[in-house]
Short mmCIF file of C-alpha atoms in Angstrom, two decimals:
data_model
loop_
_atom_site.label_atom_id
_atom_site.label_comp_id
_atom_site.label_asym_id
_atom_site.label_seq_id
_atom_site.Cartn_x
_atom_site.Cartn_y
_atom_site.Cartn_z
CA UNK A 1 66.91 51.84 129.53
CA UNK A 2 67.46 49.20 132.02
CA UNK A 3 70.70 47.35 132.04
CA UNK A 4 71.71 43.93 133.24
CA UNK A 5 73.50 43.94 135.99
CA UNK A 6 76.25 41.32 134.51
CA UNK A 7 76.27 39.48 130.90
CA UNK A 8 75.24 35.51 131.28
CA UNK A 9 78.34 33.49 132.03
CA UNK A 10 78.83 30.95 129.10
CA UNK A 11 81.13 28.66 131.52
CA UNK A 12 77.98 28.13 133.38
CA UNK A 13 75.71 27.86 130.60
CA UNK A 14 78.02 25.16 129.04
CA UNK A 15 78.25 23.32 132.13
CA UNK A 16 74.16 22.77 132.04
CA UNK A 17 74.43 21.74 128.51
CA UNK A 18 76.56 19.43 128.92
CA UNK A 19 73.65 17.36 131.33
CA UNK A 20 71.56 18.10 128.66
CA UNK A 21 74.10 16.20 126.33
CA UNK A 22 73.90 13.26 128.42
CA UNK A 23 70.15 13.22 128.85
CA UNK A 24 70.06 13.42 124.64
CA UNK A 25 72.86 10.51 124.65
CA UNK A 26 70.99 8.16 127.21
CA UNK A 27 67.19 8.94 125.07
CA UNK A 28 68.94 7.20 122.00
CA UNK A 29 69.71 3.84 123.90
CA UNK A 30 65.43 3.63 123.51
CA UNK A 31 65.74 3.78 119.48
CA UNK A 32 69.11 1.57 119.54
CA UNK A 33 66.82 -0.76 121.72
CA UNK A 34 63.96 -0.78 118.77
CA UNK A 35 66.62 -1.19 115.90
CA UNK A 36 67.93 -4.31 117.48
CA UNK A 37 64.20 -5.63 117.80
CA UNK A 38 64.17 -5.12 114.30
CA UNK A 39 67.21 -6.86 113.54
CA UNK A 40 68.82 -3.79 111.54
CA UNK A 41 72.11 -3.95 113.58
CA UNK A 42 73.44 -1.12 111.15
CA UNK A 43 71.11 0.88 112.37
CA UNK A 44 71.48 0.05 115.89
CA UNK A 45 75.14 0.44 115.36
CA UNK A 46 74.90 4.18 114.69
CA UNK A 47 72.47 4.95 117.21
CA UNK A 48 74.75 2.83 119.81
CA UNK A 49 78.35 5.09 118.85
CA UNK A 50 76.72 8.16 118.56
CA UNK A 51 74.82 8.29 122.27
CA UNK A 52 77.76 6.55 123.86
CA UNK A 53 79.81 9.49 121.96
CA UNK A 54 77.49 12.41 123.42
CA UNK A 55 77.16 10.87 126.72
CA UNK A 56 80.87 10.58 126.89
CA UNK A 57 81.35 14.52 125.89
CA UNK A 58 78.66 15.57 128.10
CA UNK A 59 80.25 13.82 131.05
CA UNK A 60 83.49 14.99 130.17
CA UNK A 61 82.48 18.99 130.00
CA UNK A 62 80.64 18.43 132.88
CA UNK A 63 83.09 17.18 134.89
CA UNK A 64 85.64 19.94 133.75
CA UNK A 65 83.37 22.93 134.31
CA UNK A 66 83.01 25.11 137.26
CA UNK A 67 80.16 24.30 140.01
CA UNK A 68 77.77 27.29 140.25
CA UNK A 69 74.30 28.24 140.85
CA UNK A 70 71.78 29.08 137.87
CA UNK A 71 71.01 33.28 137.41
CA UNK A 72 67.44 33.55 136.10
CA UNK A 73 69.50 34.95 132.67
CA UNK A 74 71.74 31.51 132.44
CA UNK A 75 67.62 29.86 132.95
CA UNK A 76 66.27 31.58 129.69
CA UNK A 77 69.28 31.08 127.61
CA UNK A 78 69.69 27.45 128.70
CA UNK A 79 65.61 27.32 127.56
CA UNK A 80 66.61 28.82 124.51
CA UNK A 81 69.04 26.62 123.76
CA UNK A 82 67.68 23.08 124.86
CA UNK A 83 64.99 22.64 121.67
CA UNK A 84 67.86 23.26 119.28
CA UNK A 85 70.32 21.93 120.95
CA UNK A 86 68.80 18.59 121.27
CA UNK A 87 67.39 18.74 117.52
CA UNK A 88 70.90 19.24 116.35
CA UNK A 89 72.19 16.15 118.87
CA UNK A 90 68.90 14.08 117.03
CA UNK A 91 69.44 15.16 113.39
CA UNK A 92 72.60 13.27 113.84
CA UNK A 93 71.32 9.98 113.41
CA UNK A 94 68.20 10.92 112.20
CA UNK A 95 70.95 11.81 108.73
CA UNK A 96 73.54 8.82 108.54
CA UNK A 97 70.25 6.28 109.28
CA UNK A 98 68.78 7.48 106.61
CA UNK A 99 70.62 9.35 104.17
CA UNK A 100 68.45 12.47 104.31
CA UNK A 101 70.44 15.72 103.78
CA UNK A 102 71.50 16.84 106.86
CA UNK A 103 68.99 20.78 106.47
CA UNK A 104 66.42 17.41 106.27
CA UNK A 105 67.05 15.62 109.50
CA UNK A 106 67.21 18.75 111.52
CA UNK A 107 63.54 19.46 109.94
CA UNK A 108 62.68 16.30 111.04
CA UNK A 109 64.49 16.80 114.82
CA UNK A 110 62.81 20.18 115.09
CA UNK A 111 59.56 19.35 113.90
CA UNK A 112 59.93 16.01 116.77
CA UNK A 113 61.29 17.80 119.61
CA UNK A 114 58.87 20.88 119.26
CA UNK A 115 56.09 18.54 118.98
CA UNK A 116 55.22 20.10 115.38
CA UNK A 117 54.99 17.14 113.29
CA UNK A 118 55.28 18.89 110.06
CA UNK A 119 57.67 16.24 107.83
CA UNK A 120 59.84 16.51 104.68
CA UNK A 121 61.04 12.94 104.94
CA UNK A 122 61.07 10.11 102.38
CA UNK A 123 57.93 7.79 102.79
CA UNK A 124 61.00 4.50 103.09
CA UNK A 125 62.35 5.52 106.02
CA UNK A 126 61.91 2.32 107.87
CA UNK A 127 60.37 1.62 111.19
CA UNK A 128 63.16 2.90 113.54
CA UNK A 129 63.25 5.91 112.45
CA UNK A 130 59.63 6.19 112.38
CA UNK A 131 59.77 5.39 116.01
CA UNK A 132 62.42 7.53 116.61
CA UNK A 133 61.13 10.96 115.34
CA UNK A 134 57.36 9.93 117.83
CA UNK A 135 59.87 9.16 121.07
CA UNK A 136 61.28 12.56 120.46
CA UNK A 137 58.08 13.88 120.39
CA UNK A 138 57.46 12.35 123.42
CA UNK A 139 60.52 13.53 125.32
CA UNK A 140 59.88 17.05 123.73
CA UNK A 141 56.24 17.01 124.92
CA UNK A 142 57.03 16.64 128.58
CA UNK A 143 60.12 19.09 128.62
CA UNK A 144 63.42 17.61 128.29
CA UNK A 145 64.16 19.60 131.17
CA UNK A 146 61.63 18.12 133.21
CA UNK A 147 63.00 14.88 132.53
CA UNK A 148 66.86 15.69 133.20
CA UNK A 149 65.59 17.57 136.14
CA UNK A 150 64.40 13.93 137.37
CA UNK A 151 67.66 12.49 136.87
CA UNK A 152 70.91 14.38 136.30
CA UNK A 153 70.07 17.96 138.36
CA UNK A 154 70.36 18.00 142.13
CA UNK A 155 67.73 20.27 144.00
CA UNK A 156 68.08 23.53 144.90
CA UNK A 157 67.95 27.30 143.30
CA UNK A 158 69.50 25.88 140.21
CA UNK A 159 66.69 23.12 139.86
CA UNK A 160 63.92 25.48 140.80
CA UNK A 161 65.35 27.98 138.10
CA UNK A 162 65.51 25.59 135.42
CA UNK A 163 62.04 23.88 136.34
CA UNK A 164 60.08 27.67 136.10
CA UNK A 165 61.87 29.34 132.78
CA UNK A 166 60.69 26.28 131.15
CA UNK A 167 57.21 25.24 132.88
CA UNK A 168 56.30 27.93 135.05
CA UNK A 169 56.81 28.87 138.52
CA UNK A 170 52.89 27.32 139.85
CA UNK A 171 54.18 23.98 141.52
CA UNK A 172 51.46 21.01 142.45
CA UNK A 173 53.65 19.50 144.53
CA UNK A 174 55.57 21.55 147.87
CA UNK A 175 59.36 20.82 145.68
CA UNK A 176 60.45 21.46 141.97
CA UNK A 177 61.76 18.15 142.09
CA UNK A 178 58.62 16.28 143.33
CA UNK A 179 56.18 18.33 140.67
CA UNK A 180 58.36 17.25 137.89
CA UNK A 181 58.51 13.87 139.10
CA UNK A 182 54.67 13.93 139.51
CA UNK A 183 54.16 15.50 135.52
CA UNK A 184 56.34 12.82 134.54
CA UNK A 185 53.58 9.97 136.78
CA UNK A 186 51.06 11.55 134.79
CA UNK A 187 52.38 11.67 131.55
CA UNK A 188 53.52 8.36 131.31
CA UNK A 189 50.17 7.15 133.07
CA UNK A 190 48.76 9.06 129.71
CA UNK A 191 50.89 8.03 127.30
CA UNK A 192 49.96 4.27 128.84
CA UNK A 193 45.79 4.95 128.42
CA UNK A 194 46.34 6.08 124.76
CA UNK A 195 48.62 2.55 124.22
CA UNK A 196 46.01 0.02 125.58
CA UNK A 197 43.05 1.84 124.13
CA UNK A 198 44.62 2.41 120.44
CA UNK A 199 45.46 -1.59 120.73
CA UNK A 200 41.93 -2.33 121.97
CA UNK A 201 40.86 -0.29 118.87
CA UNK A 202 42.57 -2.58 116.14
CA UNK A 203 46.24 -1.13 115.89
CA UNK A 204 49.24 -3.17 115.14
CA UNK A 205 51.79 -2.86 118.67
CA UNK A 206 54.04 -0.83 116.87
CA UNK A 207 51.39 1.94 115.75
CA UNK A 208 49.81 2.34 118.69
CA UNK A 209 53.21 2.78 120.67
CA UNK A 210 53.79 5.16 117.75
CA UNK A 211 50.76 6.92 117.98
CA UNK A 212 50.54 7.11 122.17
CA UNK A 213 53.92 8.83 122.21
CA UNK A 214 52.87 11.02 119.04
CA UNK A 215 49.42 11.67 119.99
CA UNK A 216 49.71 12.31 124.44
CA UNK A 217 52.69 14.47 123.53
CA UNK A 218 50.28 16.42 120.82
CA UNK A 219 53.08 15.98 118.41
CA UNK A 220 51.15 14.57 115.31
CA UNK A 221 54.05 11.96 113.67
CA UNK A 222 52.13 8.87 111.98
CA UNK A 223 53.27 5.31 110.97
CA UNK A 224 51.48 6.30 107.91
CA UNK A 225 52.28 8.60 104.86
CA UNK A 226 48.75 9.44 105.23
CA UNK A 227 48.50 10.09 108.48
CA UNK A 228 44.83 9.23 110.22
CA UNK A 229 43.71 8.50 107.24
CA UNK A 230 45.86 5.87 106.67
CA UNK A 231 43.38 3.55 109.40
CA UNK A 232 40.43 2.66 108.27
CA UNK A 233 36.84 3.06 109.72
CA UNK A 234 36.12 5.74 112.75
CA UNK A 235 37.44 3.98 115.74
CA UNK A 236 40.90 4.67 115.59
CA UNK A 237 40.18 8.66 114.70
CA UNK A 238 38.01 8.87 117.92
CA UNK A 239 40.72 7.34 120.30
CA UNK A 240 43.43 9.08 118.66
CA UNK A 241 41.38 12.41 119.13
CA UNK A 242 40.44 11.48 123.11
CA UNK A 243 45.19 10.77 123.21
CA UNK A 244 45.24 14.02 121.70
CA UNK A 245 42.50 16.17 124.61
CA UNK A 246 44.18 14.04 127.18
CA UNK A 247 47.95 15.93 126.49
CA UNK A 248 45.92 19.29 125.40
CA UNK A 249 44.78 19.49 129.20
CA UNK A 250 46.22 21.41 132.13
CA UNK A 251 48.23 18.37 133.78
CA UNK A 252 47.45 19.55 137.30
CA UNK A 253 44.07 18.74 136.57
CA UNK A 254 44.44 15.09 136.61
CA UNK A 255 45.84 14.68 140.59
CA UNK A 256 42.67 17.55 141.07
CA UNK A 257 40.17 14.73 139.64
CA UNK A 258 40.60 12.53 142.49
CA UNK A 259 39.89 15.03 145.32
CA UNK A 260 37.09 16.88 143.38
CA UNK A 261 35.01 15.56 140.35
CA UNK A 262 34.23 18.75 139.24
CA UNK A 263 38.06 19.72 138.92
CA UNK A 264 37.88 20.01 134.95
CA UNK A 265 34.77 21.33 134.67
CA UNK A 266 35.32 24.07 137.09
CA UNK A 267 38.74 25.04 135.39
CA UNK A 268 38.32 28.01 133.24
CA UNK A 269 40.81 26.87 130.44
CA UNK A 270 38.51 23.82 130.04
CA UNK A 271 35.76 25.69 129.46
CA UNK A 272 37.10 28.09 127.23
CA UNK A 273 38.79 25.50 125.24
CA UNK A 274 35.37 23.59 125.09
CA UNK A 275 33.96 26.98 123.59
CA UNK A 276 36.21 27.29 121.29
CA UNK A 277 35.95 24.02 119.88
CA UNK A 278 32.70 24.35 119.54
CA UNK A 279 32.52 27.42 117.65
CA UNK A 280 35.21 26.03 115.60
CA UNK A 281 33.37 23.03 114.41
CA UNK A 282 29.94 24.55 113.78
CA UNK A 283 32.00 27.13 111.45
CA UNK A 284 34.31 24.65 109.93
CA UNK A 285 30.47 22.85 109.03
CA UNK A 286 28.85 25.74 107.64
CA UNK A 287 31.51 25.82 105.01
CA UNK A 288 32.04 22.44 104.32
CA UNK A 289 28.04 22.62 103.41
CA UNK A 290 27.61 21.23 100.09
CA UNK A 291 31.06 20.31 99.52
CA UNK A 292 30.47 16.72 101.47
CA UNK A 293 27.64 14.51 102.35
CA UNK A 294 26.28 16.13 106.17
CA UNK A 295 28.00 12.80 108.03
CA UNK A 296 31.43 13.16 106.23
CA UNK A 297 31.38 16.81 107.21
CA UNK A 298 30.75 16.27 110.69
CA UNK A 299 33.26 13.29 110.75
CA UNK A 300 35.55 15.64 109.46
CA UNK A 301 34.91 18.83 111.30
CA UNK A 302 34.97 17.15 114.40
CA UNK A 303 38.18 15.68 114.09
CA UNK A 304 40.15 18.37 111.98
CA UNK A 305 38.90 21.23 114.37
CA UNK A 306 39.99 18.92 118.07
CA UNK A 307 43.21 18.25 116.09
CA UNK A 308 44.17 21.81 115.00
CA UNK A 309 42.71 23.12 118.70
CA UNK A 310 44.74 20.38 120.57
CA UNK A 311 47.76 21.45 118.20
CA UNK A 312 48.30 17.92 117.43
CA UNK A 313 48.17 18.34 113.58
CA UNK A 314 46.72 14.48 112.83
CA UNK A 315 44.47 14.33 109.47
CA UNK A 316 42.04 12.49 107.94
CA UNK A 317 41.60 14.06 104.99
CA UNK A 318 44.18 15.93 102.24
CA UNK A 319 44.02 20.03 104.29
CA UNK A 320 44.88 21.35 100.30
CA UNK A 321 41.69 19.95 98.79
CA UNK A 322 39.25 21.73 102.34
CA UNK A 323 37.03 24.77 101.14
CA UNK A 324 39.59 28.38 101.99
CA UNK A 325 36.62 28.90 104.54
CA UNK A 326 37.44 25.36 106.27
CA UNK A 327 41.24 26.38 106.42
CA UNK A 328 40.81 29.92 107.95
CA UNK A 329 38.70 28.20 110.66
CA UNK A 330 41.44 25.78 111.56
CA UNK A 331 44.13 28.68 111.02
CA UNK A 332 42.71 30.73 113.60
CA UNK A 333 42.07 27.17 116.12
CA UNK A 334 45.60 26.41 115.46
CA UNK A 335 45.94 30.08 116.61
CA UNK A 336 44.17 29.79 119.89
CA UNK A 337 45.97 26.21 121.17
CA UNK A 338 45.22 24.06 124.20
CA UNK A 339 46.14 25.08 127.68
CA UNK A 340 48.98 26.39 129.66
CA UNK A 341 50.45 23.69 131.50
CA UNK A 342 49.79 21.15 128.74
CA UNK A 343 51.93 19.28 126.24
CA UNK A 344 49.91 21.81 123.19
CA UNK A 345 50.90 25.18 121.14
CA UNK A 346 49.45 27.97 120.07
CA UNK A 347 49.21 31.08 122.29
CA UNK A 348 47.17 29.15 125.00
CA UNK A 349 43.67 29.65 126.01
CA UNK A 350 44.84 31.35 129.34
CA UNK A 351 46.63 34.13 127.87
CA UNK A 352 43.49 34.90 125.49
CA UNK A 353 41.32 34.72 128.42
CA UNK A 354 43.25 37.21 130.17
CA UNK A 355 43.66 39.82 127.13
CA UNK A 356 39.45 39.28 126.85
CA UNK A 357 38.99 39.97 130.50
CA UNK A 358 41.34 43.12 130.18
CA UNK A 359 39.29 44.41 127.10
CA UNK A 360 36.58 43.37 128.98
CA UNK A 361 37.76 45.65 132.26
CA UNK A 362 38.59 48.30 129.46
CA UNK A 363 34.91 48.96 128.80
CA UNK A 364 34.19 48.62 132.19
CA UNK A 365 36.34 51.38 133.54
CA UNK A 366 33.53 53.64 131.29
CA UNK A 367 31.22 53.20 133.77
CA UNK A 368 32.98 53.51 136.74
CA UNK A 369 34.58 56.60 138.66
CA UNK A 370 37.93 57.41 137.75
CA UNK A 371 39.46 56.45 141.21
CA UNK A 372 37.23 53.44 141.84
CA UNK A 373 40.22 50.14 141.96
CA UNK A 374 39.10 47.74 139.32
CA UNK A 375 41.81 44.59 139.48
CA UNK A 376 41.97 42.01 137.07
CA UNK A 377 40.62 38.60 138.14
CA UNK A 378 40.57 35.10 136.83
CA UNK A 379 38.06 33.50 139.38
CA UNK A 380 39.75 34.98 142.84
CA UNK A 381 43.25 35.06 141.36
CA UNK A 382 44.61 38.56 140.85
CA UNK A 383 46.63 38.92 137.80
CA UNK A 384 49.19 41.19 138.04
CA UNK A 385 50.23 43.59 135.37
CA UNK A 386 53.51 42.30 134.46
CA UNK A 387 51.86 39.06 133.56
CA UNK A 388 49.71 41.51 131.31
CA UNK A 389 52.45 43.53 129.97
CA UNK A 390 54.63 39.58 128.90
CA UNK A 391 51.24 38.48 127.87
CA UNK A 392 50.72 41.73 125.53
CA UNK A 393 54.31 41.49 124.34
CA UNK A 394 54.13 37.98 123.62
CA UNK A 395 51.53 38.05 121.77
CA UNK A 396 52.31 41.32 119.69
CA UNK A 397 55.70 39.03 118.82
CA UNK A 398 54.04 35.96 117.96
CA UNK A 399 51.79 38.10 114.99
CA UNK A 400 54.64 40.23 113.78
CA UNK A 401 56.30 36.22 113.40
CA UNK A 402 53.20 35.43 111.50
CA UNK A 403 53.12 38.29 109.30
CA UNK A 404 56.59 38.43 108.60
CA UNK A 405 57.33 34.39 107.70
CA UNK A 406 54.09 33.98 105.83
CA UNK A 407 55.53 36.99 103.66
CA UNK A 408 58.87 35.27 102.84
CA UNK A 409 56.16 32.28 101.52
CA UNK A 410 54.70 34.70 99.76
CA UNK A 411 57.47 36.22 98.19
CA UNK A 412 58.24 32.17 96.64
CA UNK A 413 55.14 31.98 95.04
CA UNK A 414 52.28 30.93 97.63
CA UNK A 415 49.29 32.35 98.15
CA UNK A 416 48.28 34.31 101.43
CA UNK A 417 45.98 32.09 103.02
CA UNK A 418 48.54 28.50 102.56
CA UNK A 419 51.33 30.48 103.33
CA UNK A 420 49.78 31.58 106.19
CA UNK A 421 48.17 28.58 107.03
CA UNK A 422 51.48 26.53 106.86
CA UNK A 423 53.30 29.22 109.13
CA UNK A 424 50.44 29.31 112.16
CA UNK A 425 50.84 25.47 111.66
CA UNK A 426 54.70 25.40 112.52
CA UNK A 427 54.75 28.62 114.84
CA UNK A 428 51.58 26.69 116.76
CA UNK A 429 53.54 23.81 116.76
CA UNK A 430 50.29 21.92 115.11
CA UNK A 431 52.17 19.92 112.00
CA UNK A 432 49.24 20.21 109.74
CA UNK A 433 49.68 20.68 106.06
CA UNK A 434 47.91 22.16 103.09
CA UNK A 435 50.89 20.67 100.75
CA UNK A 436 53.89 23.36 101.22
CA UNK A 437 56.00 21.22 103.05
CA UNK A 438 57.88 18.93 101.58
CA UNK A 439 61.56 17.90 100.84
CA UNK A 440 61.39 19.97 97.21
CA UNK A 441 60.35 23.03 99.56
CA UNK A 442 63.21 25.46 99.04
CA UNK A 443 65.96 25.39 101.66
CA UNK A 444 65.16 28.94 102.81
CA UNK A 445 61.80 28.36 103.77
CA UNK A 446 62.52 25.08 105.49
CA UNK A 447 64.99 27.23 107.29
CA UNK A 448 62.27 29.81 108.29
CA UNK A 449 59.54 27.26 109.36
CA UNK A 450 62.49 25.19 111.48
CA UNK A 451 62.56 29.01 113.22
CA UNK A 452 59.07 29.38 113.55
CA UNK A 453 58.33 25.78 114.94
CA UNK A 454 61.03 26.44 117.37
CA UNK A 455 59.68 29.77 118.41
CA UNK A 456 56.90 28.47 119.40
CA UNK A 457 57.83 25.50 121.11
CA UNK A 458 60.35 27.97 123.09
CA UNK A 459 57.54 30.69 123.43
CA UNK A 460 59.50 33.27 121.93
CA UNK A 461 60.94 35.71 124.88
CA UNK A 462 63.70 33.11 125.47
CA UNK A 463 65.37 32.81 121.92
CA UNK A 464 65.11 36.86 121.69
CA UNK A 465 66.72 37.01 124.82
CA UNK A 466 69.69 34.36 123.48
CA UNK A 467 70.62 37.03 120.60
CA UNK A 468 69.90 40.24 123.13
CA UNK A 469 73.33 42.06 122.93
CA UNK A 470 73.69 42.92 126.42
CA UNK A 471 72.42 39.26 127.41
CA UNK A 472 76.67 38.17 126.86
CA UNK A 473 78.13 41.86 126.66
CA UNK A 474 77.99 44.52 129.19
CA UNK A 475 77.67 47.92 127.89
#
C-alpha cells in the first residue's frame, strides 16, 4: 500500500481559497448590476454587502497566509473543494433574495455551478435571480478556475497545477495562462453567437442572455417554468439545440477550424458523438411510434435526444408523461455525455471510446502470438495504461454512484427506472426531470442528488481524494 509522502497542508489550501473567495465576491457585482437595471435596490442591496463582504475576507486570508507553491495533492483538494465552495458562497444570496430555505438555495447553487439545471425553486422568483442561477452556470461551465486563473493567479507551477487537476494537462496554447485565456476567447465568442442568434429568432433581450449563458455553458436553467416549451413554434428549439452542440464540443476544435476545415470532422469524439446521437434518436422514435403523430415524434426525438447527449437537460415536452422506452434511451445518452474538453457531463465520449478500443484489443490479442506488442491507439496517439487503469476506475465509481443513489430513491417510494433516471440526470450533470425533483422532495434525497450533481461536475477522483484519510493525516 502506497503512502503519501506528506498529508496536504491546509495553510496552503486555505490560502488558494481565499482567491477563489474573491473571484465568487467580484461574479456577484454582475447580478447586483442586473438588480439595479431592474430597479429592485433591495435586491441589489444584498447582492452589493454580501460580495463586498467575501471579497473583503478573501483578501484578508489571502494576505495573511503563507506564500507557497501548489503539490499536485493541494491541486485535487482545491478541485474538490471549488464547486462546493462556491455553491455555498452563491446559496447565500440565492436564500435572503428569495426566502427559499437555505437546503433550497444550495440546490439551486449546486445545480448552477455544476451546470445541472435540475431546480426546486418557486416559479416567483423574479428576474434577478433567474439571471443569477444562468450566470453561474456560465461561470461554472468554463471552470471557475479557469477564470481566476485569468485574473487573480500569477504563472508558474502553481498555475499550471491548478489549470491541469481541473481541465487537463493537453494545452492549445505553449502557457497555462495563455490556453485559459484563449478557452475563455472562445467561450465568450460562443456564448456571444447563441445571444445574437436566439434574438434574431424572436426572444425577448433578457431570455436570450438567459438562455446563451444557460445553453453555451450546457447548463439547462430557463426563464420559463416550462422550460423550451415555454417558446412557441420550432425556431427557438433549433437555435437553442445548435447553443447547446456548440458548448458540447471539444473547445480546441474551434482555433483548429481556421487552419483546417476538416478539424471537426476528423476528430474522433465528433464522430462518435454524431453516432451516438444518431442511434439515440432513431431508438427514442421507434418507441415513441404510435404514441405521437410521426412529425411530433421526430420534433421531439431530435431535440430531447441532442439535449440529454449534450447534457444540457432543456425540454420541450413533460419527461414523466414519455413512453419508459423513450426514458431509458435518454438515460443511457445522458450516460454517454459530450466530449472531454467541453462545457458537458456524463462520462465523455473519449473515455468510452477508449474502454471500446481496449475490448476491442481484448479480442484481438486471440489472434495474435502471445509476445506480439499490441498498444492501444486513438488515431497515432498511444494511450498509456494509467489513463486506462483512471479511466476503468472512474467509471466502475461513477456506476456503483448510480446504483447506490437510485437505491436510496427507491427505498422513498420511486420506481427503478425514475429513480434512476433522475440520478444519471444529476450525476451527468444533464438537469432533466421526469417529476422527482421538486421543493416537496424530501430533504435527504435533495441532499443525495446535491452529491451526485457535484460528483459529476468534479469527476469523482477529486472529492474521494478530499475525505482520503491519509490525504490530511500521515500514518
Amino acid at each position: 500500500m502506497y503512502e503519501l509522502v506528506s498529508p496536504v497542508k491546509p495553510m496552503i489550501v486555505l490560502k488558494y481559497l481565499a482567491v477563489l473567495m474573491m473571484g465568487a465576491g467580484a461574479a456577484l457585482t454582475v447580478p447586483l448590476i442586473v438588480a439595479i437595471y431592474f430597479g429592485d435596490f433591495s435586491i441589489a442591496s444584498i447582492y452589493a454587502v454580501i460580495g463586498c463582504t467575501i471579497i473583503a475576507l478573501g483578501y484578508l486570508f489571502h494576505r495573511l497566509l503563507p506564500e507557497a507553491d501548489l503539490e499536485w495533492k493541494e491541486s485535487l483538494v482545491i478541485a474538490a473543494l471549488i464547486f462546493p465552495f462556491t455553491a455555498l458562497l452563491s446559496a447565500i444570496p440565492f436564500s435572503l433574495s428569495t426566502g427559499m430555505p437555505f437546503l433550497d438555495a444550495f440546490f439551486e447553487a449546486v445545480s448552477g455551478v455544476t451546470t445541472t439545471g435540475l431546480s426546486v425553486a418557486p416559479a416567483d422568483v423574479g428576474p434577478v435571480f433567474l439571471f443569477a442561477r444562468s450566470w453561474l452556470q456560465w461561470i461554472g461551465g468554463i471552470g471557475i478556475v479557469i477564470i481566476i486563473l485569468m485574473v487573480f493567479v500569477t504563472p508558474g507551477i502553481s498555475a499550471y497545477r491548478l489549470y491541469a487537476v481541473n481541465a487537463g494537462e493537453q494545452k492549445t496554447r505553449p502557457t497555462v495562462m495563455a490556453t485559459a485565456t484563449l478557452l475563455v476567447k472562445i467561450y465568450c465568442v460562443l456564448t456571444a453567437v447563441s445571444f445574437i442568434i436566439l434574438m434574431f429568432g424572436g426572444m425577448s433581450p433578457f431570455d436570450a442572455v438567459c438562455h446563451a449563458l444557460s445553453s453555451v455553458s450546457t447548463g439547462g436553467f430557463s426563464t420559463k417554468s416550462e422550460s423550451v416549451a415555454g417558446f412557441s413554434g420550432f425556431v427557438i428549439p433549433f437555435l437553442i439545440t445548435i447553443s447547446c452542440l456548440m458548448g458540447a464540443f471539444n473547445f480546441s476544435l474551434y482555433p483548429k477550424m481556421f487552419e483546417d476545415k476538416k478539424a471537426f470532422f476528423t476528430d474522433i469524439q465528433f464522430r462518435y458523438f454524431l453516432i451516438f446521437a444518431l442511434v439515440g434518436i432513431l431508438l427514442m422514435i421507434f418507441t415513441l411510434a404510435g404514441s405521437l403523430p410521426f412529425g411530433e415524434a421526430v420534433s421531439v426525438t431530435v431535440f430531447q435526444a441532442l439535449s440529454a447527449l449534450s447534457t444540457a437537460g432543456f425540454a420541450t415536452v413533460d419527461i414523466n408523461m414519455l413512453p419508459e422506452g423513450a426514458k431509458a434511451v435518454l438515460t443511457v445518452l445522458m450516460w454517454v455525455g459530450g466530449s472531454v474538453g467541453s462545457t458537458a457531463g456524463g462520462i465523455k465520449i473519449l473515455r468510452l471510446v477508449i474502454l471500446l478500443k481496449v475490448v476491442h484489443l481484448v479480442f484481438i490479442r486471440y489472434f495474435l502470438p502471445r509476445e506480439a506488442l499490441t498498444p492501444l491507439k486513438i488515431g497515432e496517439e498511444v494511450i498509456e495504461s494509467e489513463m486506462v487503469y483512471n479511466i476503468l476506475t472512474f467509471v466502475f465509481l461513477y456506476s456503483m454512484i448510480l446504483v447506490t443513489s437510485s437505491f436510496i430513491f427507491m427505498l422513498h417510494g420511486f420506481g427503478l427506472d425514475n429513480a434512476l433516471f433522475e440520478v444519471s440526470s444529476a450525476l451527468g450533470t444533464v438537469g432533466l426531470s421526469c417529476g422527482i425533483t421538486s421543493a416537496a422532495m424530501p430533504d435527504i434525497l435533495k441532499g443525495v442528488l446535491i452529491i451526485d450533481m457535484l460528483l459529476g461536475r468534479i469527476e469523482i477522483i477529486p472529492l474521494f481524494i478530499l475525505f482520503f484519510p491519509r490525504t490530511w493525516v500521515k500514518r
